[in-house]
Coordinates of C-alpha atoms in Angstrom, one line a residue:
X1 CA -85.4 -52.5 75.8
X2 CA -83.2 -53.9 73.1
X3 CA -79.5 -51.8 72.7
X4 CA -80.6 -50.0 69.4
X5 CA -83.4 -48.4 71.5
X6 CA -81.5 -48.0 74.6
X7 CA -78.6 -46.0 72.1
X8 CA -81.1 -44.3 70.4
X9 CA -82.4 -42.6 73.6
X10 CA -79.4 -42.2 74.8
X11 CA -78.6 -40.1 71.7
X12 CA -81.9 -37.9 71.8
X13 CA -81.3 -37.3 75.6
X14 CA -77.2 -35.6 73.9
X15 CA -79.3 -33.6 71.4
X16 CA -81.8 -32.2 74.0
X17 CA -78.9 -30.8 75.9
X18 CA -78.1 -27.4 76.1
X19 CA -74.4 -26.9 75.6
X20 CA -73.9 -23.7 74.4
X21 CA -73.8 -20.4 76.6
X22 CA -75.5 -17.9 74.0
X23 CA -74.4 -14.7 75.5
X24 CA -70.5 -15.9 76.1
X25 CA -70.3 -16.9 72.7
X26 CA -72.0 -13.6 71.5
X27 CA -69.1 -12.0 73.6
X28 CA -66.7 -14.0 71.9
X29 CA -67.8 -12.9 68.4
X30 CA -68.4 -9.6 69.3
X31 CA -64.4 -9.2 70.6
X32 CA -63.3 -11.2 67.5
X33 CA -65.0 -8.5 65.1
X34 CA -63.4 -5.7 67.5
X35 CA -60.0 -7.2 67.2
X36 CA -61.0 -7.1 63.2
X37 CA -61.4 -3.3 63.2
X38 CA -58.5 -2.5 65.7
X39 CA -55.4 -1.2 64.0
X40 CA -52.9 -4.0 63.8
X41 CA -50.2 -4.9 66.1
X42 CA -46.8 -4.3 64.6
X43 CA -45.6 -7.8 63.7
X44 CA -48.4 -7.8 61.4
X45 CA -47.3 -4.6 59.7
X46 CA -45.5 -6.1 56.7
X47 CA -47.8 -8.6 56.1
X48 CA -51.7 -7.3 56.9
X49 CA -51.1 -3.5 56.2
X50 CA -53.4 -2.8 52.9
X51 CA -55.8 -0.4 51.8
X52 CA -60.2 -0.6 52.4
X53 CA -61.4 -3.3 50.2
X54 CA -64.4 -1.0 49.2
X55 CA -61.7 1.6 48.1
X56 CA -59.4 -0.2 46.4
X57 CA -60.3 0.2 42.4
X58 CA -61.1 3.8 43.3
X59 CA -58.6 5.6 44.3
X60 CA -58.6 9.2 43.7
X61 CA -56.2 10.6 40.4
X62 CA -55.5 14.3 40.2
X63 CA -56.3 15.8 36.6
X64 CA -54.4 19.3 37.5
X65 CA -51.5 17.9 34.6
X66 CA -50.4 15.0 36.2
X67 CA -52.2 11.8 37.3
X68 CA -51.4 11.2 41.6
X69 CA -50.4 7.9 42.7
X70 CA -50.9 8.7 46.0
X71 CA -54.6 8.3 46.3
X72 CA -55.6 11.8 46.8
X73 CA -55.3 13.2 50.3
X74 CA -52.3 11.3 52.5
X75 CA -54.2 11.5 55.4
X76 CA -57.1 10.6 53.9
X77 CA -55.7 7.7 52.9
X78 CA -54.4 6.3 56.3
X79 CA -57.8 6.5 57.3
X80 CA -59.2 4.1 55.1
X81 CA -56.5 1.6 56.0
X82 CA -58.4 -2.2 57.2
X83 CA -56.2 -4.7 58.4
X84 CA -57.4 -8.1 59.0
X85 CA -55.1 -9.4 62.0
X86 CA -54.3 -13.6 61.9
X87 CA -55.9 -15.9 64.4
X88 CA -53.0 -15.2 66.8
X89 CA -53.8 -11.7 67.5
X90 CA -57.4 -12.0 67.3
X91 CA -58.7 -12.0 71.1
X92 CA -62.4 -13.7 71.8
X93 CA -61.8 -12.5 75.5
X94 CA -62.0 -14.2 78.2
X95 CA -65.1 -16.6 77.7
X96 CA -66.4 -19.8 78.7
X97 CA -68.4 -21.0 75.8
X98 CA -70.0 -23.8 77.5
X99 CA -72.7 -23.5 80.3
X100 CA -71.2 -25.1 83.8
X101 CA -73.6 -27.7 83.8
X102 CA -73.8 -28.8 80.2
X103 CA -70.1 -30.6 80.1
X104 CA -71.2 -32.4 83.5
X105 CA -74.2 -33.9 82.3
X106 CA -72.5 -34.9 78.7
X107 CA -69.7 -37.2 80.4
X108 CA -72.8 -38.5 83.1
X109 CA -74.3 -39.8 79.6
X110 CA -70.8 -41.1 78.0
X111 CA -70.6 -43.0 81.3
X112 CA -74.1 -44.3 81.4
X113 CA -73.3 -45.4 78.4
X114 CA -70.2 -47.4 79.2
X115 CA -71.6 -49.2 82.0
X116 CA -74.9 -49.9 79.8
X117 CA -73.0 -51.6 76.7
X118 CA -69.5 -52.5 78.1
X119 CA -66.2 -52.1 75.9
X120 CA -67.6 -51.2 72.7
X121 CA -69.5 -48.4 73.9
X122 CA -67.3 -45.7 71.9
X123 CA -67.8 -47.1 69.1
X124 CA -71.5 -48.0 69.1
X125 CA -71.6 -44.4 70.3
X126 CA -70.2 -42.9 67.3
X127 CA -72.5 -44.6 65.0
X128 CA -75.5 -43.2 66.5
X129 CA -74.3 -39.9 66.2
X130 CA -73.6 -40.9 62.4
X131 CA -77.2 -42.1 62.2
X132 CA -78.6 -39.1 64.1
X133 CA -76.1 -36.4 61.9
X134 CA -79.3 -34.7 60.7
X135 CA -80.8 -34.0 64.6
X136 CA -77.4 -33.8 65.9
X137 CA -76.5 -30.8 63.0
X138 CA -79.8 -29.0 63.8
X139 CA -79.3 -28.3 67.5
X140 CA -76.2 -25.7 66.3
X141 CA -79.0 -23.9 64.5
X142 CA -81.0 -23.2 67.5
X143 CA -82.1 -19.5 68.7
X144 CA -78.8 -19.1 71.6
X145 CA -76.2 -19.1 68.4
X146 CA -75.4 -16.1 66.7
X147 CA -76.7 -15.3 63.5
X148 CA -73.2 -14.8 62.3
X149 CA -72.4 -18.9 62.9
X150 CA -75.8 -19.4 60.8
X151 CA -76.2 -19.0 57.1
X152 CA -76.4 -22.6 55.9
X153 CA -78.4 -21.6 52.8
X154 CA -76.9 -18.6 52.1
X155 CA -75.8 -18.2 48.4
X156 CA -72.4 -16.2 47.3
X157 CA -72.6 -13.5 45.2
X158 CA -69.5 -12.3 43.2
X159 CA -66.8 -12.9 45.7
X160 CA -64.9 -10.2 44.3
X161 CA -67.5 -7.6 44.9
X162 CA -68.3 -9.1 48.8
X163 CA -64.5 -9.9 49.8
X164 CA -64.9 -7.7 53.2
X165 CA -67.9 -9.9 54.1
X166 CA -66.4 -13.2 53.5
X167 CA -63.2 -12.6 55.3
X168 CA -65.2 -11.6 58.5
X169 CA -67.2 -14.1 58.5
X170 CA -64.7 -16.5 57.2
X171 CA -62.0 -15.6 60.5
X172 CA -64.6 -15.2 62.9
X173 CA -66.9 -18.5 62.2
X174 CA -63.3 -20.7 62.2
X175 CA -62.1 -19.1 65.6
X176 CA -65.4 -19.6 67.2
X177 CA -65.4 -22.5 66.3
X178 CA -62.3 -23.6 67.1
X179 CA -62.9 -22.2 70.5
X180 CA -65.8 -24.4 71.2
X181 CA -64.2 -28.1 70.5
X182 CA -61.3 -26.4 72.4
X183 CA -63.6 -25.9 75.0
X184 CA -65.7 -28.9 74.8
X185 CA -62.9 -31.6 74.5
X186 CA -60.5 -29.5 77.4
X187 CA -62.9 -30.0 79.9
X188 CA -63.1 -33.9 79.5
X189 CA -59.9 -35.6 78.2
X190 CA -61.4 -39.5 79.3
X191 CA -64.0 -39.0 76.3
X192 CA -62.1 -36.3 74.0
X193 CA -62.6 -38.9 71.3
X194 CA -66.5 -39.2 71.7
X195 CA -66.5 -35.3 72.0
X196 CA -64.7 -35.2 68.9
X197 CA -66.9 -37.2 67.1
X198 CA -69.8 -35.4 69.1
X199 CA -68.9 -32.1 67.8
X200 CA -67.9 -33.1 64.1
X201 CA -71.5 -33.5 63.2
X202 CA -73.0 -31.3 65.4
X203 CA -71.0 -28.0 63.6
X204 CA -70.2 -30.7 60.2
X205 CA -72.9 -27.6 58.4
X206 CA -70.7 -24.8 59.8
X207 CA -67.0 -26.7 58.6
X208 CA -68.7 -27.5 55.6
X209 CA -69.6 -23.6 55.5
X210 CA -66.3 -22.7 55.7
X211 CA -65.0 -24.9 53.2
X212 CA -67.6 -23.7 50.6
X213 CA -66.3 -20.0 51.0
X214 CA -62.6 -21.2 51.4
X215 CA -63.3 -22.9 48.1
X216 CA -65.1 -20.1 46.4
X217 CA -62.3 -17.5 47.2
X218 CA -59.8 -19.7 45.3
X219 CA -61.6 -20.3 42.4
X220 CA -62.7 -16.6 42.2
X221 CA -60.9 -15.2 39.1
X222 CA -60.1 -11.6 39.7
X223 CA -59.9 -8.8 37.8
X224 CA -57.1 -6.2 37.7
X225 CA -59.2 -3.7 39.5
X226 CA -59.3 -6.4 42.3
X227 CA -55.7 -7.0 43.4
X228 CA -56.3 -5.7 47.2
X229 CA -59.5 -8.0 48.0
X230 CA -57.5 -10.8 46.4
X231 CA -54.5 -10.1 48.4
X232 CA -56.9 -9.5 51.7
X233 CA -58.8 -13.2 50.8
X234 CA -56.0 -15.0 50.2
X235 CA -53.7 -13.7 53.2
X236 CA -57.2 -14.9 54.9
X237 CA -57.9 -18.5 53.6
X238 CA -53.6 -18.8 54.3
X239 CA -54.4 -17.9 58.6
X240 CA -57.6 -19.7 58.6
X241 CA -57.0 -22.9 56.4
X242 CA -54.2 -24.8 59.2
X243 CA -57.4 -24.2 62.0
X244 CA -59.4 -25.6 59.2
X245 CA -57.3 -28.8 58.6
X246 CA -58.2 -29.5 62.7
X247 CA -61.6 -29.5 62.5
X248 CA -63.0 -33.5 62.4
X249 CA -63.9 -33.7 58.6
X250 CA -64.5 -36.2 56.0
X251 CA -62.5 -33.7 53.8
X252 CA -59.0 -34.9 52.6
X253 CA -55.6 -33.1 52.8
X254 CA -55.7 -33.1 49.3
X255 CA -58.8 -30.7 49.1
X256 CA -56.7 -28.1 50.9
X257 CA -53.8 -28.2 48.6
X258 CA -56.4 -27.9 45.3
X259 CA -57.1 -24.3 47.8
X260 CA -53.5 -23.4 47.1
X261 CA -53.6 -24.6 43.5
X262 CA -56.2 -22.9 42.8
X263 CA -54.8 -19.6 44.4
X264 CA -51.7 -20.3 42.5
X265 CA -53.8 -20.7 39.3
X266 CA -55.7 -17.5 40.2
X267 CA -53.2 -15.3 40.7
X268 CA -51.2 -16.3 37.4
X269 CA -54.3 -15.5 35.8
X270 CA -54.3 -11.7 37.3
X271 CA -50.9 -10.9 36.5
X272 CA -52.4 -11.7 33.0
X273 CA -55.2 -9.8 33.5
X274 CA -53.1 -6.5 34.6
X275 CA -51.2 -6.6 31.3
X276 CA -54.3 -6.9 29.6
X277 CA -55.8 -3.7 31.7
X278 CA -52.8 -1.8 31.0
X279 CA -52.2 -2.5 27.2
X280 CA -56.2 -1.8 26.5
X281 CA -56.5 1.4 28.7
X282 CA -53.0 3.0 27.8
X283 CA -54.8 4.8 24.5
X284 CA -57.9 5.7 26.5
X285 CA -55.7 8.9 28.2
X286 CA -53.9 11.9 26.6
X287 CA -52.3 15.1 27.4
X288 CA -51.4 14.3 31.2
X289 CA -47.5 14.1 31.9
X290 CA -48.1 11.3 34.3
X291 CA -50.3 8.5 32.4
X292 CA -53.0 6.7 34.7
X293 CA -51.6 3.6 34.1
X294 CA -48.5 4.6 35.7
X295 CA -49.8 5.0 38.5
X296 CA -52.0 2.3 38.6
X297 CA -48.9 0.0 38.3
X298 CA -47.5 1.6 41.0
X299 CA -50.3 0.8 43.6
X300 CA -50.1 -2.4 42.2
X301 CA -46.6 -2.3 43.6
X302 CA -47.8 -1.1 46.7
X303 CA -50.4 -3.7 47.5
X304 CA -47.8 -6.7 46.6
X305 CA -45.6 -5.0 49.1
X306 CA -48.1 -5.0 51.4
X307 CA -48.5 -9.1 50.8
X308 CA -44.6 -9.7 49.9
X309 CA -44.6 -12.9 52.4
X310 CA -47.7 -14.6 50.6
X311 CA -47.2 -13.4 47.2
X312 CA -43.5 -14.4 47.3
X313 CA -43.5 -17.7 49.2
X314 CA -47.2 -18.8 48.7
X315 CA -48.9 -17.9 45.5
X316 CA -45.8 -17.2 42.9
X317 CA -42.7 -19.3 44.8
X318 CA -39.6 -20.1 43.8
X319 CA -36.9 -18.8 41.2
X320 CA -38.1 -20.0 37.6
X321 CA -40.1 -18.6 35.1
X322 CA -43.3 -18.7 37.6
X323 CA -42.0 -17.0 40.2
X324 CA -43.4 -13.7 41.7
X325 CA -40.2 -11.9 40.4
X326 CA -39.8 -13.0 36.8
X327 CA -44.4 -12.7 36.7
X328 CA -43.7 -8.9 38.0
X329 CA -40.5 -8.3 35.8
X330 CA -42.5 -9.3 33.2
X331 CA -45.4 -6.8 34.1
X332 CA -43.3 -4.1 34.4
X333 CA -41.9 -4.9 31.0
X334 CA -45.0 -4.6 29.3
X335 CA -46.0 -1.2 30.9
X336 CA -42.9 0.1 29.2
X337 CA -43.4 -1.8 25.9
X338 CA -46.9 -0.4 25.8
X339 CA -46.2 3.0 27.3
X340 CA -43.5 3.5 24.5
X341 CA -45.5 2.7 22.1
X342 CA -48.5 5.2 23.2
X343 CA -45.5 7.9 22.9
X344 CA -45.6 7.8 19.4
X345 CA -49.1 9.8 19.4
X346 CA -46.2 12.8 20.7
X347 CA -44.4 11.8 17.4
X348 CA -45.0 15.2 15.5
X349 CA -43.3 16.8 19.1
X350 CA -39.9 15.0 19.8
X351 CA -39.0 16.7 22.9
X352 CA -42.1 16.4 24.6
X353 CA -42.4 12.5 23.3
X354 CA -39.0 12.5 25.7
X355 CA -40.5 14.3 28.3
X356 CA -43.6 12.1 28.6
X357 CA -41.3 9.4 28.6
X358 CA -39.1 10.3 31.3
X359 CA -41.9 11.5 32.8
X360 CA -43.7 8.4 33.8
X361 CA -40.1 6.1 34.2
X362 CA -38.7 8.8 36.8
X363 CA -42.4 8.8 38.7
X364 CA -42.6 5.1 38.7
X365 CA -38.7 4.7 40.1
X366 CA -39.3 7.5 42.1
X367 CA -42.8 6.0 43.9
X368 CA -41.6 2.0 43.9
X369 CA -38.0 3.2 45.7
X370 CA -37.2 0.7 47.8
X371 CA -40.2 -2.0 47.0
X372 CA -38.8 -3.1 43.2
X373 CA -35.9 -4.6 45.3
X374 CA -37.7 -6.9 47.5
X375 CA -40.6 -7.9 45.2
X376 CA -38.5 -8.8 42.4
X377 CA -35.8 -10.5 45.4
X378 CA -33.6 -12.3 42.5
X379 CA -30.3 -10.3 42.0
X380 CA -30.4 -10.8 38.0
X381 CA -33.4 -9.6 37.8
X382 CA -33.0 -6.2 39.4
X383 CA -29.8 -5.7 37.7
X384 CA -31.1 -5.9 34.7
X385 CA -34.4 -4.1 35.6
X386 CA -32.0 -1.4 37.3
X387 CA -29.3 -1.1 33.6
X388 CA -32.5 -0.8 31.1
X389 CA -34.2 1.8 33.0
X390 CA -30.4 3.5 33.2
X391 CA -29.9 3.2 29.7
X392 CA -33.5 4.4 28.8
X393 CA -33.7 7.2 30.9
X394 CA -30.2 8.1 29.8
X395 CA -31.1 8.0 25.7
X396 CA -34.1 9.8 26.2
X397 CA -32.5 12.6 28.2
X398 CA -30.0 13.0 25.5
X399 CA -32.6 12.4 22.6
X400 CA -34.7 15.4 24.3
X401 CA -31.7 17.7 24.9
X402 CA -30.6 17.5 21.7
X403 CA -33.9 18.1 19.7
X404 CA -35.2 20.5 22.4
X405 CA -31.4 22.5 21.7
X406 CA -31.3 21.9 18.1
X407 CA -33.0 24.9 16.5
X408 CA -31.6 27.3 18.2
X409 CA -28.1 26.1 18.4
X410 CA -28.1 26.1 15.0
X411 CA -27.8 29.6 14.9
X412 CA -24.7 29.5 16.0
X413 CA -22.7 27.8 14.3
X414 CA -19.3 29.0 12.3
X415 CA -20.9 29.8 9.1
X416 CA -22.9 32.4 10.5
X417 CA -19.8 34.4 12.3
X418 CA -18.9 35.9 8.2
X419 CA -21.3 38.1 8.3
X420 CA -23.1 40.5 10.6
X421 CA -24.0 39.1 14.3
X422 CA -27.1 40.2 14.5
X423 CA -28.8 37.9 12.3
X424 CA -27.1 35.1 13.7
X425 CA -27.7 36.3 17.5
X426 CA -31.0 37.4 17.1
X427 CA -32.1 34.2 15.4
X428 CA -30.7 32.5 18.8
X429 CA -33.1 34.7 20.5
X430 CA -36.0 33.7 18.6
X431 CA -35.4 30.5 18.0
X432 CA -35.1 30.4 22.0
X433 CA -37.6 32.3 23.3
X434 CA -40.2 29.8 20.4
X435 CA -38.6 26.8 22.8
X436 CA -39.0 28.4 26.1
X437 CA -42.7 30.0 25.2
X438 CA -43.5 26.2 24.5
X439 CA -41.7 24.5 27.0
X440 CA -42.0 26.4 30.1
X441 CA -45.3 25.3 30.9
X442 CA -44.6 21.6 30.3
X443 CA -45.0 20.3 34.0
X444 CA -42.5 18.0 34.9
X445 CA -43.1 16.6 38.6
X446 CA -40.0 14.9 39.7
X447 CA -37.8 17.4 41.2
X448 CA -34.5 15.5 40.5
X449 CA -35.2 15.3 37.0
X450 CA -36.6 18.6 36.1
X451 CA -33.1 19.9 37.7
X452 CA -31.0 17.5 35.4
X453 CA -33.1 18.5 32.0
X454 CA -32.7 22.3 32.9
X455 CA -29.0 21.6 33.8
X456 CA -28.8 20.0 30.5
X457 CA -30.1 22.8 28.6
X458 CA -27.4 25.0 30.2
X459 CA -24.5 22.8 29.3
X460 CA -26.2 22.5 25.8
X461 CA -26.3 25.7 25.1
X462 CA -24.3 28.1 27.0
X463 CA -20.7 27.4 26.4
X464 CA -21.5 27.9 22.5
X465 CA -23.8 30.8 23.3
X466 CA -20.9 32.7 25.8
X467 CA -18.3 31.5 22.4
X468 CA -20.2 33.2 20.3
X469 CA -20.8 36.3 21.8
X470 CA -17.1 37.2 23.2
X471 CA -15.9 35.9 19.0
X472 CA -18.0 38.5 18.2
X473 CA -17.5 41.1 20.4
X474 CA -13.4 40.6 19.9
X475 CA -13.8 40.6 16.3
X476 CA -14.8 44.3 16.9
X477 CA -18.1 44.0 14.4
X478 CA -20.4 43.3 17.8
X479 CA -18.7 45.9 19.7
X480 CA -20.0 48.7 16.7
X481 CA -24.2 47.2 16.8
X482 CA -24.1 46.1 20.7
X483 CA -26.2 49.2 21.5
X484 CA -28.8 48.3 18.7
X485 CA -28.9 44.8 19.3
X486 CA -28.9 44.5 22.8
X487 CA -32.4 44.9 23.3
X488 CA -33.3 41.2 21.2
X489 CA -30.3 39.3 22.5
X490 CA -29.5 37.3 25.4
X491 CA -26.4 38.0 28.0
X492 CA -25.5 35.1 29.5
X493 CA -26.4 36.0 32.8
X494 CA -30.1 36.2 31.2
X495 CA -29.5 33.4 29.1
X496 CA -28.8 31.0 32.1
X497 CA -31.8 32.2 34.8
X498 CA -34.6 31.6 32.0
X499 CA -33.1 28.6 31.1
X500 CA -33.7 27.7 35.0
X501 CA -37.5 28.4 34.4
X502 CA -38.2 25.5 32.3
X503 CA -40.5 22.9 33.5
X504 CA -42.2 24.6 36.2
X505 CA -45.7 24.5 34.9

């Protein structure tokens, strides 16, 4: 027998073996998914910690005057929670993946082998299994390996709309994996190199598998209503890709940093597409004090929290133009740009253009407390994210106080103390009580602010209001109509506890 055919049988004899124990790697992949569904382990909290895929572009709004950014129900909420732990704190259990036997009669046929053709045995031996890829590849598709490990002609739908799916299988399929040439080479360090080989074309469809979804999540291009299963994919391919890289593959380091250009790339192109949602769907909702696209914004905020590490360090790095801080900056700007510029639809109603206004800035400072700092991480930035909200806030509360005081304040000036102070007092009361009417039921849902406006008011509008009536009252013309005007006027007393009234819906 000539040495081609002696290698060739050689080779058939490797493919006939059974290496594989099909229940302990159906254990392993069953404790992999489990460790999937556990809640997370702590050192995983500020990176893994993110809302259900499958709920992420619809989360509940409440229409009862204001929008909620809190995604209806709290506890609710926590209860839809996924985390997908990394590699490290996913546990297969305590499995032997290959059958007792198998590993025995592998090295028997390595050393068979070396006696047979002498010194160059490895290599001869390698090129076999190159020749005999195709019957080497199709013994990992046999009936003892878990359907999830299958799936070579399996096509990808829109990954944006199967992200769940093809992170499971993505994490699971590369630790399995992993744990078998682990397994295999451990047991045999004399012939890790032909095991090596052994195992790259025997699971070369299942890398390749990987690869394909690796490569389709990076390319994906996500829409705004898809940050959380981008996040979720992308803090995925980041744990997975370094196992990846160990595999034996003809594939070249640089196809794994195209992966991260092509997340980069991605991502850039959803921080575009969230401007875009939020300039064309800021017209599509009137008459709510908190607009929907404030609050979508801030779950935007939320889920980059979730993913600060990757979105800061991996995706967006850095401190120009490109990175994560100036792209977010820059997102936040437009919101206000295009939320100002929806205000003017309010332009016939100053006051409550103000209050709509202050509305949404005071809910979105209110709700991102504590994030805007760490996401946007460069100290210029913040600063001058922190002094144009001031300064805004701060001309609009003035701009509202002041038209919202106006009409009746006007009724008190000096020209009206000549003649009789009921006119002028009981224009005060009308003009008030048309103000109040209107703007008591405005709802304005930030605590803190509804306080300042209503303090505001007060300082507006008492100290004149309490001048006019004791001017009047010394000049001895009030003191002579006090028992006929009481009845439409205001004491200050009054004046002050409906003034503390306002804004309560």
């Amino acid at each position: 027998m000539n040495q081609s055919a002696a290698m060739q049988r050689l080779v058939e004899e490797i493919c006939r073996l059974k290496l594989w124990d099909k229940d302990q790697v159906s254990a392993a992949t069953k404790n992999l998914l489990r460790s999937i569904e556990q809640p997370p382990y702590s050192i995983q909290a500020d990176t893994m910690c993110c809302f259900t895929v499958s709920r992420c572009q619809s989360e509940s709004s409440s229409y009862d005057g204001y929008a909620s950014s809190d995604g209806g129900d709290s506890r609710r909420s926590n209860e839809q929670q996924l985390h997908y732990p990394s590699h490290a704190h996913m546990d297969p259990g305590d499995v032997l993946l290959i059958l007792p036997d198998a590993v025995t009669q592998l090295e028997d046929i390595f050393r068979n082998c070396e006696v047979t053709f002498g010194p160059d045995y490895k290599e001869m031996l390698l090129q076999a299994f190159s020749d005999n890829s195709d019957t080497l590849r199709s013994s990992f598709y046999e009936p003892d390996i878990p359907r999830i490990l299958r799936g070579s002609k399996v096509t990808f739908m829109d990954p944006s709309e199967c992200t769940e799916g093809l992170i499971i299988m993505l994490k699971i399929n590369t630790q399995v994996l992993c744990l078998m040439q682990q397994q295999l080479c451990e047991q045999g360090r004399p012939f890790e190199e032909l095991k090596i080989g052994y195992f790259a074309l025997f699971a070369k469809c299942a890398i390749k598998k990987l690869l394909e979804i690796t490569l389709c999540l990076s390319k994906t291009e996500w829409s705004a209503a898809h940050i959380c299963p981008m996040l979720l994919a992308y803090e995925a391919l980041m744990d997975v890709l370094p196992l990846i890289q160990k595999f034996p593959s003809s594939e070249s380091d640089d196809f794994f940093s195209n992966i991260v250009c092509n997340m980069r790339e991605a991502f850039r192109e959803l921080i575009d597409h969230i401007k875009h949602f939020i300039q064309s769907n800021m017209e599509k909702h009137q008459d709510v004090a908190i607009h929907p696209m404030t609050c979508f914004l801030i779950r935007s905020m939320r889920y980059f929290s979730s993913h600060r590490i990757l979105v800061q360090s991996t995706l967006a790095p850095g401190d120009n133009s490109n990175s994560f801080g100036y792209l977010l900056y820059d997102v936040i700007t437009c919101w206000k740009s295009v939320l100002t510029e929806h205000s003017n639809i309010y332009r016939a109603d100053l006051p409550w253009q103000y209050i709509f206004l202050l509305n949404n800035t005071e809910h979105f400072n209110r709700k991102t407390d504590g994030l805007l700092d760490e996401l946007l991480s460069d100290r210029q930035i913040i600063e001058q994210h922190d002094d144009e909200f001031k300064l805004l806030c701060k001309n609009w509360i003035e701009s509202y106080t002041k038209e919202a005081c106006a009409p009746a304040k006007s009724c008190l000036t000096r020209n009206h103390w000549w003649g009789s102070p009921r006119p002028s007092l009981v224009a005060f009361t009308a003009k008030f009580n048309k103000t109040f009417d209107r703007q008591k039921t405005w709802k304005v849902p930030d605590v803190v602010l509804r306080q300042e406006l209503k303090d505001r008011i007060h300082d507006c509008l008492l100290p004149d209001y309490s001048s006019s009536l004791e001017n009047y009252s010394s000049s001895g013309l009030f003191c002579s109509c006090l028992q006929s005007v009481a009845g439409d006027i205001y004491t200050p007393e009054h004046l002050q506890t409906v003034v503390q009234h306002l804004y309560e819906g």
